[in-house]
Each structure stands twice: as C-alpha cells, then as structure tokens.
mmCIF file of C-alpha atoms in Angstrom:
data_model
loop_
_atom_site.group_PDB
_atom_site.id
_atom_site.type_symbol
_atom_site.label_atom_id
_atom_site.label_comp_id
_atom_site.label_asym_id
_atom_site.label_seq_id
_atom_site.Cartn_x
_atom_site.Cartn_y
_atom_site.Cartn_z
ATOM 1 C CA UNK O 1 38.098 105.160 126.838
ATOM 2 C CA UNK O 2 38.793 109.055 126.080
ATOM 3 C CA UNK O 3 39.601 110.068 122.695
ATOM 4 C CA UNK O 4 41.607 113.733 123.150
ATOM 5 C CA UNK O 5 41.057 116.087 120.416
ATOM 6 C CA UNK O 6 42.985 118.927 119.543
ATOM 7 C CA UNK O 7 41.574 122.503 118.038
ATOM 8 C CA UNK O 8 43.106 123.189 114.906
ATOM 9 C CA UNK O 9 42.069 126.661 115.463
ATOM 10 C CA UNK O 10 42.611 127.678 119.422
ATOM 11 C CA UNK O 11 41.370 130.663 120.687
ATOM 12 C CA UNK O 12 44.463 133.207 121.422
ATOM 13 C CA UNK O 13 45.131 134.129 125.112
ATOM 14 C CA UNK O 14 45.012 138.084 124.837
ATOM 15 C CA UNK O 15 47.259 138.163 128.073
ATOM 16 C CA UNK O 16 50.030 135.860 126.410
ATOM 17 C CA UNK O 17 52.773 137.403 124.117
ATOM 18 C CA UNK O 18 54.355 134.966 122.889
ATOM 19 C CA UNK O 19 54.662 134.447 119.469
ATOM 20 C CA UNK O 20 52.435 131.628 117.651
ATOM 21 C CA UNK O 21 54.218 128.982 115.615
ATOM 22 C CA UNK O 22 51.772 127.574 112.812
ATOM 23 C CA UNK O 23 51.949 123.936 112.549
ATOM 24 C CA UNK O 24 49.278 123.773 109.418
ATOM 25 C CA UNK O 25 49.628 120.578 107.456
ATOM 26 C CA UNK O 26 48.986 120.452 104.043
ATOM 27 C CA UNK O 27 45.812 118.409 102.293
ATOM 28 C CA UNK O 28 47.202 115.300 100.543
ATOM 29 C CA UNK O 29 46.873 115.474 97.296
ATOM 30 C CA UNK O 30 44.330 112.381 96.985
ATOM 31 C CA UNK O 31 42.170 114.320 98.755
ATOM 32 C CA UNK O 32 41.511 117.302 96.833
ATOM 33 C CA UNK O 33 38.303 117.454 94.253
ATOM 34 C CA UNK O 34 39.302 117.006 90.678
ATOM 35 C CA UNK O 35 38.732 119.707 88.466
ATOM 36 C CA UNK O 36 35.760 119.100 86.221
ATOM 37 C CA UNK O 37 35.214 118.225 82.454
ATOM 38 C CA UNK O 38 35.942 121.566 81.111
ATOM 39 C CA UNK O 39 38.963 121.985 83.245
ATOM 40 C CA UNK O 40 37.874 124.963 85.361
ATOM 41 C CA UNK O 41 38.106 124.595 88.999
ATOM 42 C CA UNK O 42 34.896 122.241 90.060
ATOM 43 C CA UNK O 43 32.459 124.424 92.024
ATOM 44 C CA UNK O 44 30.766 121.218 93.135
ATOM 45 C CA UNK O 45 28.879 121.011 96.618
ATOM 46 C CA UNK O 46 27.424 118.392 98.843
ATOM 47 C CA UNK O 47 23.730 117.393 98.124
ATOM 48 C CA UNK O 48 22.256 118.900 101.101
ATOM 49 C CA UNK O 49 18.771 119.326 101.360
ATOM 50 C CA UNK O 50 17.391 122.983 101.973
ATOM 51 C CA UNK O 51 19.907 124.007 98.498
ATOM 52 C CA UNK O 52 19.542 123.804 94.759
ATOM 53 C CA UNK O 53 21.440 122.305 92.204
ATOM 54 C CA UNK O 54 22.153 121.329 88.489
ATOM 55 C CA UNK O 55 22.705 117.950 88.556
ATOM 56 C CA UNK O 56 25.884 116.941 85.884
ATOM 57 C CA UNK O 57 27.548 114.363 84.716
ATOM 58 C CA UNK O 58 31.049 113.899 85.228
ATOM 59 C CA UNK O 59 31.794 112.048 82.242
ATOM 60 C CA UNK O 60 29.829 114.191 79.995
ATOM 61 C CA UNK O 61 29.629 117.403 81.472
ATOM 62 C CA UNK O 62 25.430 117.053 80.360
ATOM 63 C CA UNK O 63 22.442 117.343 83.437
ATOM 64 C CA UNK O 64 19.968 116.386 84.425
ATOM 65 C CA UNK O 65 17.312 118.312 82.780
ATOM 66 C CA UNK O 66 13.258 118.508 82.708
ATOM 67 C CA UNK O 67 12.160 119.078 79.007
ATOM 68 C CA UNK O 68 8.726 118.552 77.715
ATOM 69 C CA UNK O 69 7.536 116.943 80.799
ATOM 70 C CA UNK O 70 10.528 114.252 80.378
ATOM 71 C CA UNK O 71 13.998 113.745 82.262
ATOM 72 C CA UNK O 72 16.800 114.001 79.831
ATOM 73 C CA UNK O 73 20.444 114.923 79.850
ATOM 74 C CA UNK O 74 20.989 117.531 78.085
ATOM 75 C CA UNK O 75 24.207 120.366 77.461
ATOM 76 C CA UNK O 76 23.394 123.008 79.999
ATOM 77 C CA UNK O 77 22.380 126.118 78.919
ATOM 78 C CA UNK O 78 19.555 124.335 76.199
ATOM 79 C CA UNK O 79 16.133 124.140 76.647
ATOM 80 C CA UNK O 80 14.768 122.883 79.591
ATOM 81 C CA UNK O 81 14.607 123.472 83.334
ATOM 82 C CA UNK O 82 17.826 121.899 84.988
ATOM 83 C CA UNK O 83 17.264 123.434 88.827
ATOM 84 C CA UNK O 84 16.660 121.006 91.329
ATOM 85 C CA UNK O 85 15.535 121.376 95.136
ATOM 86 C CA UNK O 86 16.745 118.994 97.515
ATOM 87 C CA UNK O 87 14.494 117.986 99.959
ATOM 88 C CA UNK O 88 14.889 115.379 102.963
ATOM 89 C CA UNK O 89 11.610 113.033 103.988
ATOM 90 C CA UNK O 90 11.719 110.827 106.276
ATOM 91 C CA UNK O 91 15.923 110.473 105.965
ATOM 92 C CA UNK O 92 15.773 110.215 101.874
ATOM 93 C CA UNK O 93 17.033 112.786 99.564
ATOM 94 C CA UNK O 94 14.572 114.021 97.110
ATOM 95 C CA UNK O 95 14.936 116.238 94.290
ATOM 96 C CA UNK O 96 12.006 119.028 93.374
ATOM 97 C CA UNK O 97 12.697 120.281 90.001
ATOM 98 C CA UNK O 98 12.172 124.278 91.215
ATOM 99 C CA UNK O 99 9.886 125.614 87.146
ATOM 100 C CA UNK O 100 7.438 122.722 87.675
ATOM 101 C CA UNK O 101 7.218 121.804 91.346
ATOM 102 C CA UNK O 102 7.265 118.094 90.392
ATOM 103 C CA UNK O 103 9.476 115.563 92.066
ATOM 104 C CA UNK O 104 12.388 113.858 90.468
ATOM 105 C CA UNK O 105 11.338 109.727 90.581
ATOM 106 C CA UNK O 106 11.075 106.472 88.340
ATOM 107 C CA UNK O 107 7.872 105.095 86.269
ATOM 108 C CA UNK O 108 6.882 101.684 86.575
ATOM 109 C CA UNK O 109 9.567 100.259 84.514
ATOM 110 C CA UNK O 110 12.033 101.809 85.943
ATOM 111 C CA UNK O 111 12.546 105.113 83.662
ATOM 112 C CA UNK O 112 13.406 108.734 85.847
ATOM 113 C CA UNK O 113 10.203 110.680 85.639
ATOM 114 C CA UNK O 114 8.976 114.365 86.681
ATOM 115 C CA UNK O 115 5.744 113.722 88.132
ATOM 116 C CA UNK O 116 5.345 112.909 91.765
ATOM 117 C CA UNK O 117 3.112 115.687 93.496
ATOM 118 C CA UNK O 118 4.888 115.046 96.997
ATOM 119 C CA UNK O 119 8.244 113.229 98.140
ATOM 120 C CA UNK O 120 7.095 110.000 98.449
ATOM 121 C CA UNK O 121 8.336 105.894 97.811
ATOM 122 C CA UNK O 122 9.567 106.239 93.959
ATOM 123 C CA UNK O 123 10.797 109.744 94.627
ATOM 124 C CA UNK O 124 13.385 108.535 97.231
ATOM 125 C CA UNK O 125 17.215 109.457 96.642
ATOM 126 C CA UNK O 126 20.069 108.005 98.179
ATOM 127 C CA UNK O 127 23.766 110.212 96.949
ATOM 128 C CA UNK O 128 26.882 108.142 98.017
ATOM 129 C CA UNK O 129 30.294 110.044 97.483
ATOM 130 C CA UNK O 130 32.714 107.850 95.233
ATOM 131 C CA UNK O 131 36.631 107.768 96.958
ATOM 132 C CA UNK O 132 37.442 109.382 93.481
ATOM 133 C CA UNK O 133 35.152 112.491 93.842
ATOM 134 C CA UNK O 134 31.485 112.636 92.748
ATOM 135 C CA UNK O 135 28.143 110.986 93.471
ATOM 136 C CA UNK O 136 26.528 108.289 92.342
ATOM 137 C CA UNK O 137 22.681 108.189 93.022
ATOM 138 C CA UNK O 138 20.635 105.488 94.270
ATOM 139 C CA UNK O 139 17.092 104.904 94.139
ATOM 140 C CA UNK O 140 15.164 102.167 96.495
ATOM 141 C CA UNK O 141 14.066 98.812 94.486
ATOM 142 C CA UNK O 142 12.350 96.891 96.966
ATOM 143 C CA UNK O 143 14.969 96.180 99.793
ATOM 144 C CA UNK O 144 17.353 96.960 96.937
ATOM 145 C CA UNK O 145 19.477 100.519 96.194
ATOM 146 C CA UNK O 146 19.897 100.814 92.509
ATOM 147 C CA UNK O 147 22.151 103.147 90.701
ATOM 148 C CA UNK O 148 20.858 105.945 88.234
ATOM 149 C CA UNK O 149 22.207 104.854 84.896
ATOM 150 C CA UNK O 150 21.963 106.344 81.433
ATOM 151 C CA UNK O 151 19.862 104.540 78.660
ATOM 152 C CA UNK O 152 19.334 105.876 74.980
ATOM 153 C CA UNK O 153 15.738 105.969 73.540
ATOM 154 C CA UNK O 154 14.948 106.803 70.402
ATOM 155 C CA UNK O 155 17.919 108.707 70.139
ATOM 156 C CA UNK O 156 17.618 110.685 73.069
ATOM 157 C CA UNK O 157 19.804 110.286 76.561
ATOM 158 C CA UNK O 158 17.237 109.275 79.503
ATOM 159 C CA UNK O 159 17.957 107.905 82.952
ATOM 160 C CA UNK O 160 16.777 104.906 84.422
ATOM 161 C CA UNK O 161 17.662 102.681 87.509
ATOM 162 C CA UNK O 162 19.699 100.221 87.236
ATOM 163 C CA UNK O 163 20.806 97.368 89.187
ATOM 164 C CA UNK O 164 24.162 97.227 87.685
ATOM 165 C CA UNK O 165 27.430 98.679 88.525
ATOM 166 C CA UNK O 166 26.901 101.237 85.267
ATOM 167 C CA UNK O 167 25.383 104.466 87.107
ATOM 168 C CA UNK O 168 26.622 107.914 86.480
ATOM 169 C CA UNK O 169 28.876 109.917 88.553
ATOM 170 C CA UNK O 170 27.581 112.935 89.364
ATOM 171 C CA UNK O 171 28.511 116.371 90.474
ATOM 172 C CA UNK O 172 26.090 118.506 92.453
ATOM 173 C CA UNK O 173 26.688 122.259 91.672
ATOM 174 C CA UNK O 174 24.882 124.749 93.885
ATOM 175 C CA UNK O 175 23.065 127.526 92.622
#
C-alpha cells in the first residue's frame, strides 16, 4: 500500500511562467491554542527537552516555583526560582530547575520535591497534550502514570501525584 503525499509548499520551477494559484486552507477553529488566563495571546510551547520553561497553570495562571528548597505554586514574578530545564533520560521528560541544579521529583509520600542530584526513577515526567490545549503531567507509580495534582498544606499550594482524574493543566512557556 502507498500513501501519496502532497507538499504544501512545492518548490517553484524557475523555467515555468505560469502564474501560481494558492489553494491554502484555513486552520479550523478547534484547532487553534486558546488564549491564556490573562487574555493575551498564549506564548505556550511544546515541552521539548534541550529548552526551558515556566511551568503555569491554566486555571490559575500560578507556576511551578522552587522557594525555600520547596515546590510551590506561586504568582510569577514572586520570590522563588520558576525556570525549569527539560531534560530527556532514557525516553522520560525531566525537569532541572536551572538556580539550583536540582531535579523536579516526588518524596516518599508522594509530595513534588527539588532534590534529586541526577534524572533518575522519581524524577521521571511524562506531558500528555489535552484535545482542549495544555498538558497534564504524569509521574510513574509503579506500573502506574499518575497525574500532578494540587494539594493545600498549611495554607500553602504544593503539588503532589495523584492517582485521580484531578491533575492540573499546564502550559509550558519557553524562555
């Protein structure tokens, strides 16, 4: 079986003079990114590892943010370092927050930490795109993928996995 593909973009004969009639069709409408919280045009990318990114919510416009040595989310532009390297080991995403060095991971029950030395196990990152626009990230639990949820402690927003349907949608934005 032979699948024929045609180049959107052919390369133009320079012995032909004929003229060229554009036959560009027009993105449907369900597939264009929506605009973000603050309704400026969404500069959101593709987690991709060899870039950097602050890491945001969609819902609440707050990231993913290192602050005394714990993962919060916090308003950008606060205190904090909210930079993130991605990384790729052995096919999983990780995330290497760039002031510290440390890799984004969980603790032993389950809460997102700042402290892996090297991409290893609990610093492994799944993103899967939602129809809708966004990310949400998954983290290995056993033969599992949980979802990165949001949990409030002691008054503060944290992250944790979760093996719910109740993870954040995220938004990668590339610095």
């Amino acid at each position: 079986m032979f699948l024929h593909q045609v180049d959107p973009d052919p390369i133009p004969d320079p012995d032909d003079n004929s003229t060229t009639v554009s036959t560009a069709v027009a993105t449907p409408p369900e597939t264009v990114a929506s605009e973000s919280v603050d309704s400026k045009p969404s500069s959101a990318s593709i987690p991709w590892p060899g870039s950097t990114f602050i890491i945001r919510s969609i819902s609440s416009g707050r990231v993913i943010t290192l602050l005394d040595g714990q993962i919060v989310l916090s308003p950008p532009g606060g205190r904090g370092s909210i930079h993130w390297v991605c990384v790729e080991t052995k096919g999983w995403l990780g995330f290497q927050n760039l002031a510290s060095g440390r890799f984004l991971g969980h603790d032993k029950k389950g809460r997102l930490s700042c402290s892996g030395e090297r991409h290893q196990g609990w610093e492994n990152f799944c993103a899967r795109g939602r129809p809708e626009g966004g990310y949400v990230l998954l983290m290995t639990h056993w033969e599992r993928l949980w979802q990165v949820g949001m949990c409030i402690e002691q008054g503060v927003e944290k992250l944790e996995k979760t093996g719910g349907s109740d993870g954040v949608v995220w938004e990668f934005i590339k610095v």
